[in-house]
Amino acid sequence: MKKTYFTWLGLFCLLAVADASPVLAKDSKNTEETLLSAIFPSRCNFSGHFSQRKAVEGVSVPLNSTGDFFYSCDLGLVWHTSKPFSEAVLYVNSTNNFKAEDDGTLTPLTGITRYIMSNIFVRLLNGDTAYFAEEFSVTEATDKTVRLHPESGMLQKGLDVIHISKTEDDSQTAVSIKVTDVKGQDTLVLIDHIQQYSFTGKRSAYEQCNNLYADKTNWCQVLRSPSRFDVF
Amino acid sequence: MFARLGLILLLIGGTLYATLYPQAIQIDTNINELNPEKNNDAGLLHALNRLTADVSQRFMIVVQGADKRNTERAATALQTALNSLPHLTVIDSDRILDDYLTVITPYRFNVLSESQRRALETKSAAQLANAAQRKLYQLGEGVRLIPFEADPLGWFSDYLLTMSDGMDTPATNNQADKTVTSSAVSISVKFKEYPAGMAEQFRLYEQINTIEQRVSQEFDVAVLHSGMFFFAVDSAQSAKADIQLIAIGSITGVLVLMLLVFRSLLPLLLSLGSIAAGVGFGILASVWLYGSVHILTIVFGASLIGIVVDYSLHYFYHFLADKKVAEAAQKGRDNILFRAMLLSMITSLVGYGALSLSDLAILQKIALFSCSGLFMAWLSVMLFGPWVVRRPIEARQTVLKSMIHGCQRMFGRSPRGVGAAGGAIAAVCLVYLLAGKVEVNDDPRGFFHVSPALLQQEKAVAALTQVYEPGRYLLIRGQQPQQIFDALDQLYALPGVDREMITSTAQWVPSPQVQARNYALQAKLYADGGALDLFSSALGLPKTTVATAKAAYADAAQKPLYFATMAEHVAAIPPLWSAQDEDIYSFGLIRKNSDLTALAAAAAAIPGVEYVNTLGNATQALKSQRETGIILLLVAYALVGVLLSLWYRRAAAALLLLIPASASLIAVALVAVFGQALTIFHIMALFLVLGLGMDYIIFAREMAAKPDTTHQAILLSAITSLLSFGLLAFSSMPVVQAFGSIILIGNTINFIAAVTLIGGGPKHKE
């Protein structure tokens, strides 16, 4: 039995235990940030498709899902799974994040999903290279895959390694993210059909969101004005 | 003869006991002895003791540095070094989590989050199965905190993680963040085995300090610590220094004086023997009655040397070069000396014994130590004295005589004038004390000397880590576990009270009723044809995969988890629950920055819930003790007055009390003028001013036939007393200082009054 994402209990017990991490010199951090910059998004507004393949211990079949997403630095993230179910994660910030149904039914995000969104996924989309250089040991494998090993004790309890690779050809860019947890379970997310937008500002982002998810009730409005959708 | 033999046997027995069983003589450093709160509820006392012991068995260390990674490395190095010490163990989060999961997992069907409860009440089994299936596909979901077979729907994992909501960003006490310039890591440390003696405590304290300094220098970080252990050792170190100063000072002073005056080893041996017998018996009496000797008892008790030696001094001076008296003594017929010695001893016992009337355990212990020690010292002088005075005693009297004559020339030319002046000054002091708004202090925190550095660290650590209000808690009583939870629910429902304010048993374990309801609701998940069956068939899972969970559900019926079970297995959980006979006591720890007024008001409105403010209660009780102490002092004066009137068969004899009374008033006024806030310890010292003053007066009066030698004995006695008590006035501990300064001033006045006003002035020569 592992103690995945379970450090919160430590708060009950008024303790915090530090874990060892290698000291990286400034130069090393700069190198890490350079590596990350090469694969992280360079624009602030983009959309795309994803396919996800998950392996869960105890479930004999792989769990495959597909969908699309829209991300804006100003507005937030819509992560829409279309198959085998239609539902979305709407992430505005660490306090406003929901699971949304097509009909606009919202449920607050909890547990691991919320943690992963707050601490890894949205930061990755946001191109927060400084954060990843600080929290992870970043190295490049021979196949040009960038490997991120968590350095903080908290992340080490749940996460083993993240592999990120980027492929580019004339027509499109694809990013592959493989997350391996401490139990050896892999989640592979392949992002492609990435379309980058040159507009700026929240209003334009909201309009683009509405274009993409016109058939979904309130999703983009939740991103624009999350306080109006108090589900707590 | 039999009495002497008996005393010798007793002394030999005591010495053998102390030599053969030194471990039986434990030195107690518990500062709670200063808390006058009386608790007659054995069950509550047990619960409080467990909680206090738990708190005292832990301490916190915080590592602060500018760079996060470096700080974490420093914390790891510190953790490793602390774990290498045999007495300590750093609380290991992995171990706690394992323990917690091991305990709660069999009871997982009894717990539900609020949203899970709502879902079970409003949704069908098919909807619940569908939701569980969808969840598996979500980013990051699918991981179970226990094996998939034991929690296929993920409800238990979800419950645990929901409890962490709001804490997960950032999720640890590590305050490092890229937006701040510094980071801090806190480490909680527990004693595997609390160091038994003071020496071992000092050694561990030094080891911890050395490790902290090494890590601080190696990693360029600040290392702060906080915990009762550090305060206890710091106080004990101060006390130890005081004991050494007072004991060495007193004994050296007495030795030098005796050798200079008597130029013989025999009187010295009797004096030292009576001191050893008195102090030794005091220690053994304390150990026999209380199981240990408190550190403050030893500090105050060391000053007993100054009084104990008086008996031998008066004894020897009585026999100075007086063969007839010596012969009479050997025949046991010296009634004058016996009367004076007896009355002196009784008044001292009344003075010290009055301390036992206090509700403070520490003063009761001092009273026992002092009274038993005084009596034994007196007895040893009375029984062994005749052996010592077989040979004529001689004393060098010139210097002492000239000192006394000097004093008498200065104050004794007009005894009435001196008396009137003393009375007038005392009256002015009384008016000043009554009308001058003299500062008082009843806050027990001011009674001890605590190093400023330690206090500063305590504040810094508290700001970074401590989440509870010190010295304040809620006490919830009941006969059934459910009553405790019901009382907490009522409390939470009141205005101004938030669940976040209190850490109680309800945070770890739901009430038995709620557990039963949660279990019943989950039938929708685990019963045949329920959500689990639908979920497994939708995913194509074999039936055996879900059979484990279904069997576990059936097995968990009517088995509530009790807090005591959880606390027993998870060492990090404080003992917030205690059951004694048919009573249950539960504690609620109050988080910092809570609205204490609202909480106190809410607690007052609910039967069985009590808001306890230990510091406030202790301060109030000490104030009451101080006020009662003044009344008791007046009672002691009245008792001694009656004793004197009966002894001398004259009511006017009670006027002798004006001497210690004036000395007391002047002493209190002077310490107040010099900026000391009056405490209960100043008041208690006044009992000794009475006892010592009466000693001098009685000897001066009873031995009036030989005023010269009597005054010398009183002078020597006063010097020895002032040596020991005077040294207390320079103690680093405010309580000891208060005691010493009152006696230093009061006893000086007692001495001057005794040699100038009682038993004749310079014109009366032997």
Coordinates of C-alpha atoms in Angstrom, one line a residue, chain A residues 12-166:
Chain A
F12 CA -3.4 17.0 11.3
C13 CA -0.4 15.8 13.1
L14 CA 1.4 19.1 12.9
L15 CA 4.4 17.7 11.2
A16 CA 6.3 18.2 8.1
V17 CA 9.1 16.1 7.1
A18 CA 11.7 17.3 4.7
D19 CA 13.1 15.2 2.0
A20 CA 16.5 15.3 0.4
S21 CA 16.9 16.9 -2.9
P22 CA 20.1 17.7 -4.8
V23 CA 21.1 21.3 -4.9
L24 CA 21.1 22.6 -8.4
A25 CA 23.4 25.5 -9.1
K26 CA 22.0 28.5 -10.9
D27 CA 23.5 27.4 -14.2
S28 CA 21.8 24.0 -13.8
K29 CA 18.4 25.7 -13.2
N30 CA 18.9 27.8 -16.3
T31 CA 19.6 24.7 -18.3
E32 CA 16.5 23.0 -17.0
E33 CA 14.4 26.0 -17.9
T34 CA 15.8 26.1 -21.4
L35 CA 15.0 22.4 -21.8
L36 CA 11.4 23.0 -20.6
S37 CA 11.0 26.1 -22.7
A38 CA 11.6 24.0 -25.8
I39 CA 8.7 21.7 -25.1
F40 CA 6.2 23.9 -23.2
P41 CA 3.6 26.1 -25.0
S42 CA 4.9 29.4 -26.1
R43 CA 1.6 31.1 -26.6
C44 CA -1.1 32.0 -24.1
N45 CA -4.2 30.9 -26.0
F46 CA -4.5 27.6 -27.8
S47 CA -6.8 24.6 -28.3
G48 CA -6.3 21.1 -29.5
H49 CA -7.3 17.4 -29.2
F50 CA -6.2 14.8 -26.8
S51 CA -6.3 11.1 -26.4
Q52 CA -5.6 9.5 -23.0
R53 CA -4.7 6.0 -22.1
K54 CA -4.7 5.0 -18.5
A55 CA -3.7 1.8 -16.8
V56 CA -5.2 1.2 -13.4
E57 CA -4.1 -1.6 -11.2
G58 CA -6.9 -4.1 -10.7
V59 CA -8.7 -3.1 -13.9
S60 CA -7.7 -5.6 -16.6
V61 CA -8.5 -3.4 -19.6
P62 CA -6.8 -0.1 -20.5
L63 CA -9.0 3.0 -20.0
N64 CA -9.0 5.0 -23.2
S65 CA -10.6 8.3 -23.6
T66 CA -10.5 11.2 -26.2
G67 CA -11.5 14.8 -26.2
D68 CA -10.6 18.3 -26.9
F69 CA -9.5 21.3 -24.9
F70 CA -9.1 25.1 -24.8
Y71 CA -6.6 27.0 -22.8
S72 CA -6.3 30.7 -22.2
C73 CA -3.9 32.3 -19.7
D74 CA -6.6 34.9 -19.0
L75 CA -9.6 32.7 -18.9
G76 CA -8.6 29.2 -17.8
L77 CA -8.9 25.7 -19.1
V78 CA -11.7 23.6 -20.6
W79 CA -10.6 19.9 -20.6
H80 CA -13.5 18.2 -22.4
T81 CA -13.6 14.4 -22.5
S82 CA -16.0 13.3 -25.3
K83 CA -15.5 9.6 -25.3
P84 CA -16.5 7.3 -23.7
F85 CA -18.4 9.9 -21.7
S86 CA -19.0 13.6 -22.3
E87 CA -17.9 15.7 -19.4
A88 CA -15.4 18.4 -18.8
V89 CA -13.0 19.9 -16.2
L90 CA -13.3 23.6 -16.0
Y91 CA -10.3 25.1 -14.2
V92 CA -10.1 28.8 -13.5
N93 CA -7.7 28.8 -10.6
S94 CA -6.9 26.8 -7.5
T95 CA -10.1 27.8 -5.8
N96 CA -12.5 27.7 -8.7
N97 CA -12.4 24.4 -10.5
F98 CA -15.3 22.1 -11.4
K99 CA -16.4 19.0 -13.2
A100 CA -19.1 20.0 -15.7
E101 CA -21.8 18.1 -17.5
D102 CA -23.0 19.0 -20.9
D103 CA -26.2 20.5 -19.4
G104 CA -24.1 22.8 -17.2
T105 CA -24.3 20.8 -14.0
L106 CA -21.2 21.6 -11.9
T107 CA -19.5 19.6 -9.2
P108 CA -16.4 20.9 -7.4
L109 CA -13.2 19.1 -8.2
T110 CA -11.7 17.2 -5.3
G111 CA -8.8 15.0 -4.4
I112 CA -6.2 14.0 -6.9
T113 CA -7.7 15.5 -10.0
R114 CA -7.7 18.9 -8.3
Y115 CA -4.2 18.5 -7.1
I116 CA -2.9 17.3 -10.4
M117 CA -4.7 20.2 -12.2
S118 CA -3.4 22.8 -9.7
N119 CA 0.2 21.6 -9.3
I120 CA 1.1 20.1 -12.6
F121 CA -1.2 20.3 -15.6
V122 CA -2.3 23.9 -15.6
R123 CA 1.2 25.0 -14.7
L124 CA 2.5 23.0 -17.7
L125 CA 0.0 24.6 -20.1
N126 CA 0.9 27.9 -18.6
G127 CA 4.5 27.3 -19.5
D128 CA 5.6 27.8 -15.9
T129 CA 9.2 26.6 -16.5
A130 CA 10.5 28.2 -13.3
Y131 CA 8.1 26.1 -11.2
F132 CA 9.1 22.9 -12.8
A133 CA 12.8 23.7 -12.6
E134 CA 12.3 24.3 -8.9
E135 CA 10.1 21.3 -8.1
F136 CA 11.6 18.7 -10.5
S137 CA 14.9 17.5 -11.6
V138 CA 14.8 18.0 -15.3
T139 CA 16.9 15.9 -17.7
E140 CA 16.9 15.1 -21.4
A141 CA 17.0 11.5 -22.6
T142 CA 18.8 10.4 -25.7
D143 CA 15.4 10.2 -27.6
K144 CA 15.0 13.9 -26.8
T145 CA 12.3 13.1 -24.3
V146 CA 12.4 15.4 -21.3
R147 CA 12.2 13.6 -17.9
L148 CA 10.9 15.3 -14.8
H149 CA 11.6 13.7 -11.5
P150 CA 9.9 15.3 -8.5
E151 CA 12.2 16.7 -5.9
S152 CA 9.8 17.7 -3.2
G153 CA 8.8 15.1 -0.6
M154 CA 5.1 15.8 -1.3
L155 CA 5.3 15.0 -5.0
Q156 CA 7.6 12.0 -4.5
K157 CA 4.9 10.3 -2.5
G158 CA 2.6 10.0 -5.5
L159 CA 4.6 10.7 -8.6
D160 CA 7.5 8.8 -10.0
V161 CA 8.3 10.5 -13.2
I162 CA 6.8 12.6 -16.1
H163 CA 8.1 12.1 -19.6
I164 CA 7.3 14.9 -22.1
S165 CA 8.2 14.8 -25.7
K166 CA 7.3 17.1 -28.6

